[in-house]
Short mmCIF file of C-alpha atoms in Angstrom, two decimals:
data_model
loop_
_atom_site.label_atom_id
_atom_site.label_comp_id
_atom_site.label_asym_id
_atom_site.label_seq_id
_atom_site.Cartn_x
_atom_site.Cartn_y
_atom_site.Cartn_z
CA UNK A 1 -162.81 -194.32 -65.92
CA UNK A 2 -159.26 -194.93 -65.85
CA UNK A 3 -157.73 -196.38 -62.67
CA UNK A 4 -155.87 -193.53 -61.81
CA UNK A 5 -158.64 -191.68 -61.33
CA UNK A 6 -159.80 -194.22 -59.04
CA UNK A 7 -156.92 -195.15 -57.26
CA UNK A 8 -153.92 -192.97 -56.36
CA UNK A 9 -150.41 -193.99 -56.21
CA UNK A 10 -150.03 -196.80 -53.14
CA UNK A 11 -149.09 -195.47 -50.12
CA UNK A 12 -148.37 -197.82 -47.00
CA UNK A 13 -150.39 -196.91 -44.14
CA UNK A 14 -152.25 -193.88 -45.98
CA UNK A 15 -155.49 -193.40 -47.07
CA UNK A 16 -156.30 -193.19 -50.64
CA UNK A 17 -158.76 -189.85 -49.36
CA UNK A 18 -157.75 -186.36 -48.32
CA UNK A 19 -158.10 -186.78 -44.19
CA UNK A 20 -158.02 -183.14 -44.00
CA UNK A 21 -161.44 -182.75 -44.91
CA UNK A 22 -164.84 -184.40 -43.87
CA UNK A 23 -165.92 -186.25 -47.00
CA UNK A 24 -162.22 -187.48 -47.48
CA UNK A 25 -162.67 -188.98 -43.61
CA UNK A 26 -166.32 -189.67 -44.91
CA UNK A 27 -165.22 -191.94 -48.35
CA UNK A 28 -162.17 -193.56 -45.81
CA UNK A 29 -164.22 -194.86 -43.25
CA UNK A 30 -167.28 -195.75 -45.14
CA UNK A 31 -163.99 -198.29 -46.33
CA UNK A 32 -163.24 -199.34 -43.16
CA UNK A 33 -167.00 -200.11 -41.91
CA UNK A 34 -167.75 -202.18 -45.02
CA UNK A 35 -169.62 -204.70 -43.71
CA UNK A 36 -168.10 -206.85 -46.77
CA UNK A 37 -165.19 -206.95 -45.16
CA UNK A 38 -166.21 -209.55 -42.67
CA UNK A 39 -166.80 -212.39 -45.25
CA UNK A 40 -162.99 -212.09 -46.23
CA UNK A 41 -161.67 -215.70 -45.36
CA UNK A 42 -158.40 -216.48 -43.16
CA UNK A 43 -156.61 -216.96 -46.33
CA UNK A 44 -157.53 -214.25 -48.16
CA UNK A 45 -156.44 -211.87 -45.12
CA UNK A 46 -153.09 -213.66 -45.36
CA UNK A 47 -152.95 -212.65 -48.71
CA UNK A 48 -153.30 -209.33 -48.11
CA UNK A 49 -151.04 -209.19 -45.44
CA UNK A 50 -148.29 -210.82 -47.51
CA UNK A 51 -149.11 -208.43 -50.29
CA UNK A 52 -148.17 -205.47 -47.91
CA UNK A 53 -145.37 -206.98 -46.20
CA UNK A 54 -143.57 -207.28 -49.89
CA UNK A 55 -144.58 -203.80 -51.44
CA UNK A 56 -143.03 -202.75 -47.98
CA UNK A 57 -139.81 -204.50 -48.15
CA UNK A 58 -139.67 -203.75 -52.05
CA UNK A 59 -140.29 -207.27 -53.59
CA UNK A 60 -143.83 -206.76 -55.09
CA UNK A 61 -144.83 -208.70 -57.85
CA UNK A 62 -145.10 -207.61 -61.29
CA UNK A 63 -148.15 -206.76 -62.73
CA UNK A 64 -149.71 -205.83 -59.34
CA UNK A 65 -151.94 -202.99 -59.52
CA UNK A 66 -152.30 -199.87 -57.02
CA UNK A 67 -156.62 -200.76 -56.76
CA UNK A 68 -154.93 -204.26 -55.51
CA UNK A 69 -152.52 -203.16 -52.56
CA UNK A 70 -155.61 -200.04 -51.50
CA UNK A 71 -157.87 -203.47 -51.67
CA UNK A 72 -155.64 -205.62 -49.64
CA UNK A 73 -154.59 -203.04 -46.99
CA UNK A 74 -159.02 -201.84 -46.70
CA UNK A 75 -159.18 -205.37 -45.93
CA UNK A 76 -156.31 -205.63 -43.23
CA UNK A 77 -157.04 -202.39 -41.75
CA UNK A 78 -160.66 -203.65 -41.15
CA UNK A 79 -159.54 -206.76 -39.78
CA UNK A 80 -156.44 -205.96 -38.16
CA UNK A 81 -155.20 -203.93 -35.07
CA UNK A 82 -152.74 -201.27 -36.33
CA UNK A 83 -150.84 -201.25 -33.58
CA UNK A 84 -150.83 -204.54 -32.28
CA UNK A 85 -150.93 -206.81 -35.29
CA UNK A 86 -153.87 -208.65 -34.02
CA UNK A 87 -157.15 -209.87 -35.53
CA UNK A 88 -159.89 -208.43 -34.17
CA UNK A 89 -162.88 -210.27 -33.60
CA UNK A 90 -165.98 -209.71 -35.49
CA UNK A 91 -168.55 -208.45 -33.48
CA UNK A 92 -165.77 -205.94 -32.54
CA UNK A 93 -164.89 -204.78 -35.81
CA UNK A 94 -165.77 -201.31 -37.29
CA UNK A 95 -167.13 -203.44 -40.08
CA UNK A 96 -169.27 -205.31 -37.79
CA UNK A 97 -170.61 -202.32 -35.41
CA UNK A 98 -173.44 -202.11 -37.87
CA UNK A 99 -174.61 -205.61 -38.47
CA UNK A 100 -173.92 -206.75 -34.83
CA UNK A 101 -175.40 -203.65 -32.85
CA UNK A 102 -178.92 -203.04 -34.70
CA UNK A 103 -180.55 -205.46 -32.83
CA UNK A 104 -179.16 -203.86 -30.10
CA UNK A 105 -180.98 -200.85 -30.52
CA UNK A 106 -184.24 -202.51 -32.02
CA UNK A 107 -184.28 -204.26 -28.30
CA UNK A 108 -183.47 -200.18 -26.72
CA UNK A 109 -186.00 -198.72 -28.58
CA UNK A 110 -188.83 -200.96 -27.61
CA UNK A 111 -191.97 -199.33 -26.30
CA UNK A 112 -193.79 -200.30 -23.25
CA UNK A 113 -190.17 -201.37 -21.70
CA UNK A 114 -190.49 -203.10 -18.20
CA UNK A 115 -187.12 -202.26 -15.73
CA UNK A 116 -185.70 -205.97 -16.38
CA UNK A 117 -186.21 -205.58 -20.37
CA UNK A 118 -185.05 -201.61 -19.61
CA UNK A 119 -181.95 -202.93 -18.00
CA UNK A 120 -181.24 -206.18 -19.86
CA UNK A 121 -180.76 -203.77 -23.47
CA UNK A 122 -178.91 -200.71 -21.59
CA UNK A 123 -176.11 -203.75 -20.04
CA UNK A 124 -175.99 -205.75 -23.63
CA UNK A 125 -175.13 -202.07 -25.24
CA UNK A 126 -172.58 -201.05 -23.02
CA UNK A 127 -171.31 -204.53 -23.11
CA UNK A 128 -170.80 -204.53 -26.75
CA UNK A 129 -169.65 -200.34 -26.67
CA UNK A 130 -166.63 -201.99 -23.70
CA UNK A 131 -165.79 -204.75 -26.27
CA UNK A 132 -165.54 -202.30 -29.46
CA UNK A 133 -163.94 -199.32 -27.58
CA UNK A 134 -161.40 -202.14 -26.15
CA UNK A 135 -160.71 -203.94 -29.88
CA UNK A 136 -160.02 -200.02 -31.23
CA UNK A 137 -158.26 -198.34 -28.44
CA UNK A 138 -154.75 -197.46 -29.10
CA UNK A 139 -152.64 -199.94 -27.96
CA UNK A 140 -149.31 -198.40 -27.82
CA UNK A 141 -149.07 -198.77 -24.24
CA UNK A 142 -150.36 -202.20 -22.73
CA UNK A 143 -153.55 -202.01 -20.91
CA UNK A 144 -154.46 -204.66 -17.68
CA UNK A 145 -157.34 -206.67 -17.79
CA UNK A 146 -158.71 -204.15 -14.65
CA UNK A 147 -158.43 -201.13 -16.34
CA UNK A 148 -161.42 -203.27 -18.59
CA UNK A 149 -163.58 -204.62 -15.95
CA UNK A 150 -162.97 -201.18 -14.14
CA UNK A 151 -164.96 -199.71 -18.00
CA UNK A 152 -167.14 -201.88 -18.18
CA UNK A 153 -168.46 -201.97 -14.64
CA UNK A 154 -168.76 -198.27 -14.64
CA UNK A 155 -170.28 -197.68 -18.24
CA UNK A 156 -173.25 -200.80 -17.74
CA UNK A 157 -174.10 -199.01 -14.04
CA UNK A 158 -173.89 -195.45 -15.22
CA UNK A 159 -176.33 -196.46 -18.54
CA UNK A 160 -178.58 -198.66 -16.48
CA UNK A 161 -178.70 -196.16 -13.74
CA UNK A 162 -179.73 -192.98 -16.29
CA UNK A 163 -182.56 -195.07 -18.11
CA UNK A 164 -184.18 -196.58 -15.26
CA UNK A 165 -184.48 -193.03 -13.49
CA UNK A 166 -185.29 -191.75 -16.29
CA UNK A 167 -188.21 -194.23 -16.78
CA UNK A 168 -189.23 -193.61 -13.70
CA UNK A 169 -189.80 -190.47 -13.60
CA UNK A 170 -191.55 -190.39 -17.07
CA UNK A 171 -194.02 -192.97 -15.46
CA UNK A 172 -194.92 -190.45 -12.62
CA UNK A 173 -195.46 -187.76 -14.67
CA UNK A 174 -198.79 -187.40 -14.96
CA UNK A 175 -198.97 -184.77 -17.51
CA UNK A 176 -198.15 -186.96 -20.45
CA UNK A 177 -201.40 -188.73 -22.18
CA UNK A 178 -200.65 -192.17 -22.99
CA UNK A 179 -199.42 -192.08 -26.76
CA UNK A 180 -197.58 -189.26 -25.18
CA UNK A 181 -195.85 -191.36 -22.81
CA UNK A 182 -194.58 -194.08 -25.40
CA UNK A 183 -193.30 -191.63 -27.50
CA UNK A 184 -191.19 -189.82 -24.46
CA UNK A 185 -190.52 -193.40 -23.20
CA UNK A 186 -188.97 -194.05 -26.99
CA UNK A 187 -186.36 -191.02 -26.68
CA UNK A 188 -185.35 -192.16 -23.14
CA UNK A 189 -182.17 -194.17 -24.45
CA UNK A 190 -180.35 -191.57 -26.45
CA UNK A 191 -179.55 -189.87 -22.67
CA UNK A 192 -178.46 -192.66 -20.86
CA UNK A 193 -176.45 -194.16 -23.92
CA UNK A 194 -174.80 -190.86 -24.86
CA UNK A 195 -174.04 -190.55 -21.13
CA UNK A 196 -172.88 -194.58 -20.63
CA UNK A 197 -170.78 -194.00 -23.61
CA UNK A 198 -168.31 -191.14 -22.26
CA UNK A 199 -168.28 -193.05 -19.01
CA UNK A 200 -167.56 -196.14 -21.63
CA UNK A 201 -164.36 -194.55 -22.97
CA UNK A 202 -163.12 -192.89 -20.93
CA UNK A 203 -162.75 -195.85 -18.57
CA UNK A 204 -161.85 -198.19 -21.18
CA UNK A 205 -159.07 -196.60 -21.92
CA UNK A 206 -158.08 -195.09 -18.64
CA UNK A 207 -154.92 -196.61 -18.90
CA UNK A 208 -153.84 -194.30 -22.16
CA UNK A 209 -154.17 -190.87 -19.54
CA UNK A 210 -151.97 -192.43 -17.08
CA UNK A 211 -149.67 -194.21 -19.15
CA UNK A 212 -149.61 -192.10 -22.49
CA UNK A 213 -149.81 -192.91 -25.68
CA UNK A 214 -146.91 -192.96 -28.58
CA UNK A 215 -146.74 -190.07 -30.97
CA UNK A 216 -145.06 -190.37 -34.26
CA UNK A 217 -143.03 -187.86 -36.48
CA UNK A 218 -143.08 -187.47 -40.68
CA UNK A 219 -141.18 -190.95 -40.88
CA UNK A 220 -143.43 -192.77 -38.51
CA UNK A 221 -140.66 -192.85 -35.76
CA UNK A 222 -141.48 -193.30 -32.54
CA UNK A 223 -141.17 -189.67 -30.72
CA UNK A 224 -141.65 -190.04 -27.09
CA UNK A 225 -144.70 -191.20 -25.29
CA UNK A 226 -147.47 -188.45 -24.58
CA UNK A 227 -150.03 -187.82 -22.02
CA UNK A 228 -151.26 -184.90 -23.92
CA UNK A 229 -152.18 -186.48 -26.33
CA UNK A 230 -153.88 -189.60 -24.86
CA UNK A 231 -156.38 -186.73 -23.22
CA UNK A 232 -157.06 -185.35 -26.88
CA UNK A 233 -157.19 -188.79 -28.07
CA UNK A 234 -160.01 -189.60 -25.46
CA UNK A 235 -161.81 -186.37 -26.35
CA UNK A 236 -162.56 -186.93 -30.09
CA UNK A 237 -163.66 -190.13 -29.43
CA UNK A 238 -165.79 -189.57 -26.77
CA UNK A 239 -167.13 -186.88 -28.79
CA UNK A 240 -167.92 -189.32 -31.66
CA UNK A 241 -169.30 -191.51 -28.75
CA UNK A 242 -171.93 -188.42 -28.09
CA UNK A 243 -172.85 -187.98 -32.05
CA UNK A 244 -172.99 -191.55 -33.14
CA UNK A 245 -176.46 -192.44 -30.66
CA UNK A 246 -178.19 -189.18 -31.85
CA UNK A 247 -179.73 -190.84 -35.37
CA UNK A 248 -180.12 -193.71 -34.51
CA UNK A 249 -182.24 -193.34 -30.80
CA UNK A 250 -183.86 -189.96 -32.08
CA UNK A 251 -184.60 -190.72 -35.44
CA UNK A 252 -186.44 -193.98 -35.47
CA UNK A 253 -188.85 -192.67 -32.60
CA UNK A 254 -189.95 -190.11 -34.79
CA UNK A 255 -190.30 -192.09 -37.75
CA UNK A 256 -192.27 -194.71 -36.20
CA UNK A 257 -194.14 -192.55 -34.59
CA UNK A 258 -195.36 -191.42 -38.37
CA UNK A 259 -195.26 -195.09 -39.83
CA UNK A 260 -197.39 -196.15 -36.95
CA UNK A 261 -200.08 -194.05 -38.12
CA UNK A 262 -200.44 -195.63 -41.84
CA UNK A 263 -203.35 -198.09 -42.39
CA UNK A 264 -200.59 -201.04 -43.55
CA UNK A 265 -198.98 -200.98 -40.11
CA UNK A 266 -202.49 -200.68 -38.31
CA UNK A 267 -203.82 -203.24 -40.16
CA UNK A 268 -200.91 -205.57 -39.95
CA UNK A 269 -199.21 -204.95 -36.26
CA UNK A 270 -197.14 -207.79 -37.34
CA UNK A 271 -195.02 -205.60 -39.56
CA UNK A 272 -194.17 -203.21 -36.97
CA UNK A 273 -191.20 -204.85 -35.62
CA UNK A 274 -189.48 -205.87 -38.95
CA UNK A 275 -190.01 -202.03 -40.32
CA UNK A 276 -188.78 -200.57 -36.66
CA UNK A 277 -185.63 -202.94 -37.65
CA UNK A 278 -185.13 -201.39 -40.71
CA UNK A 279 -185.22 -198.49 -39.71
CA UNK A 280 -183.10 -198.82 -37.02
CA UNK A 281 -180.70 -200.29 -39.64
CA UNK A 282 -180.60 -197.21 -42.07
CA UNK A 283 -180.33 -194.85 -39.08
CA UNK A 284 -177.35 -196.92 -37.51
CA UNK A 285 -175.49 -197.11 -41.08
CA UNK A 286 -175.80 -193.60 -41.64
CA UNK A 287 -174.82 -192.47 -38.08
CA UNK A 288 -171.61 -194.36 -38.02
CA UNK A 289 -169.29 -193.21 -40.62
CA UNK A 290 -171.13 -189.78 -40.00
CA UNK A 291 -169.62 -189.95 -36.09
CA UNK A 292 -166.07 -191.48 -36.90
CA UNK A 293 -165.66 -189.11 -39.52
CA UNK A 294 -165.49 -186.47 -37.27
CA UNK A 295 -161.46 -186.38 -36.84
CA UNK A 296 -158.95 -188.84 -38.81
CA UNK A 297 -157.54 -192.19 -36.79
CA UNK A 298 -154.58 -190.68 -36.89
CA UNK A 299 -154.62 -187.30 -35.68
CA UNK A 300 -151.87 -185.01 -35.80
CA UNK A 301 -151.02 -182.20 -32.91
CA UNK A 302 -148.36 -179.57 -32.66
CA UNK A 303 -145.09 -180.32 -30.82
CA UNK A 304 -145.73 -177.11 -28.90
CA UNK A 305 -148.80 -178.67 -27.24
CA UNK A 306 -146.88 -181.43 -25.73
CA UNK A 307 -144.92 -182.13 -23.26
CA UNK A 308 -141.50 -180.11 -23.83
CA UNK A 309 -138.91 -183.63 -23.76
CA UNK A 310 -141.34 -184.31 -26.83
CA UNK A 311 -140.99 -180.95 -28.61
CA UNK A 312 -137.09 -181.39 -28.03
CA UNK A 313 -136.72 -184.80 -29.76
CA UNK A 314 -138.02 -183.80 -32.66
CA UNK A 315 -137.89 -180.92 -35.19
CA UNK A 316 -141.10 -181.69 -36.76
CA UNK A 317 -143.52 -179.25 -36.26
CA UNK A 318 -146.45 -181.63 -35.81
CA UNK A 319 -146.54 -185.29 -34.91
CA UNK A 320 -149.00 -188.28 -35.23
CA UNK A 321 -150.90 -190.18 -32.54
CA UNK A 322 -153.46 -193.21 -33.44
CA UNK A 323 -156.64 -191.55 -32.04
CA UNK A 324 -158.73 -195.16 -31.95
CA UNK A 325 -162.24 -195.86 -33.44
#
């Protein structure tokens, strides 16, 4: 197949998919999760960064291909801020959501949970959720270390709070039979996490409602600064925040609860965990690029939905904002 077909004409910044339609956002960000993206070494991100920074000032090589420079910018975008240049660490990436947060919900999905192991899974979540939805905000605007604590503090007690009631109340209930309560006690999480992560982003980036955020015309000038669209901004991701737990805590109950059942795993109890892992694992992978591909990263919004200084510095009739991950 001939690299054309494969690879579109470069564009800095772009995608190489069509962002106006789910499977383009699907094919983009199942790019920007790639979990092979966090074996790329220091130098080889330099490398890629260089190779940008000269097709962008117009001294690119010869003989460098368009599948090179949609390579090299995968791997930047994937490793690097967009808006503030940084590296991002690991755990933090998109790339690394995967890898770094199925043990996570292995530990949430445990059965028989006591309140310590019930709280010590909901606060490690919500810890890593602060540290992700921090790394991927938009970061236009500069954010102070309180607005982060303030996120934090309130996502850990609102998830911890949710499950724990929750759990209570499923213990008191004396209707349920025993397998009957495991199997309740298994769907418990996808409430309080689905909950914990609104709270989560909307506190996290708190900061982007009061301050605004910077929205962008056809050149990818600075506009003006929006409040507007910081609140839609906050809304698609907090929406993504509400789809991305549904596969992976509903799911894996239900398939366990089948798997359990097969003379292998009654045989061999040992096997339980390791399969519950795995499936955890698919469930997470699939849920993902499923939830961020719900609305581009960068989201566009007509002038006359903004604030009118905005719609009179411009005569675009719809401008860009960086929506986060």
């Amino acid at each position: 197949m001939a690299e054309s077909t494969i690879y579109p004409q470069f564009q800095l910044g772009k995608s190489r998919f069509d962002q106006n339609t789910f499977s383009g956002r699907l094919r983009h960000f199942l790019d920007v999760i790639d979990p092979r993206t966090l074996l790329v070494s220091e130098r080889r991100l330099k490398e890629c960064m260089k190779l940008l920074d000269d097709f962008k000032q117009g001294n690119l090589p010869p003989g460098v291909s368009n599948a090179q420079l949609w390579e090299a910018q995968k791997i930047k975008q994937a490793a690097v801020h967009p808006d503030t240049g940084e590296k991002i660490l690991m755990p933090f990436r998109m790339s690394g959501y995967v890898p770094f947060g199925t043990p996570i919900v292995v530990g949430l999905l445990l059965p028989n949970q006591t309140l310590g192991s019930t709280v010590f899974w909901q606060w490690l979540n919500q810890s890593h959720n602060a540290c992700v939805n921090y790394s991927n905000r938009n970061a236009t605007k500069p954010a102070a270390a309180s607005k982060f604590l303030l996120g934090y503090l309130g996502a850990v007690t609102s998830a911890v709070s949710i499950a724990v009631g929750l759990n209570v109340l499923i213990r008191k209930a004396n209707r349920f039979s025993p397998a009957g309560r495991v199997l309740v006690q298994r769907f418990v999480p996808f409430p309080a996490v689905a909950s914990a992560n609104v709270c989560n982003v909307v506190l996290m980036r708190n900061s982007e409602l009061t301050e605004g955020i910077d929205v962008l015309d056809a050149n990818g000038d600075v506009v003006g600064t929006s409040k507007i669209a910081a609140k839609h901004a906050l809304l698609e991701t907090a929406l993504t925040r509400v789809v991305l737990p549904m596969p992976i805590l509903v799911l894996p109950p239900v398939v366990m609860a089948f798997l359990e059942r097969l003379p292998l795993l009654q045989a061999h109890r040992r096997l339980v965990l390791p399969v519950h892992s795995l499936v955890c694992l698919a469930a997470f992978g699939l849920a993902l690029p499923l939830a961020i591909s719900l609305f581009p990263q960068m989201s566009q919004i007509d002038v006359s939905q903004l604030e009118p200084e905005i719609a009179m510095a411009t005569n675009d009739k719809a401008v860009t904002y960086n929506k986060g991950l």
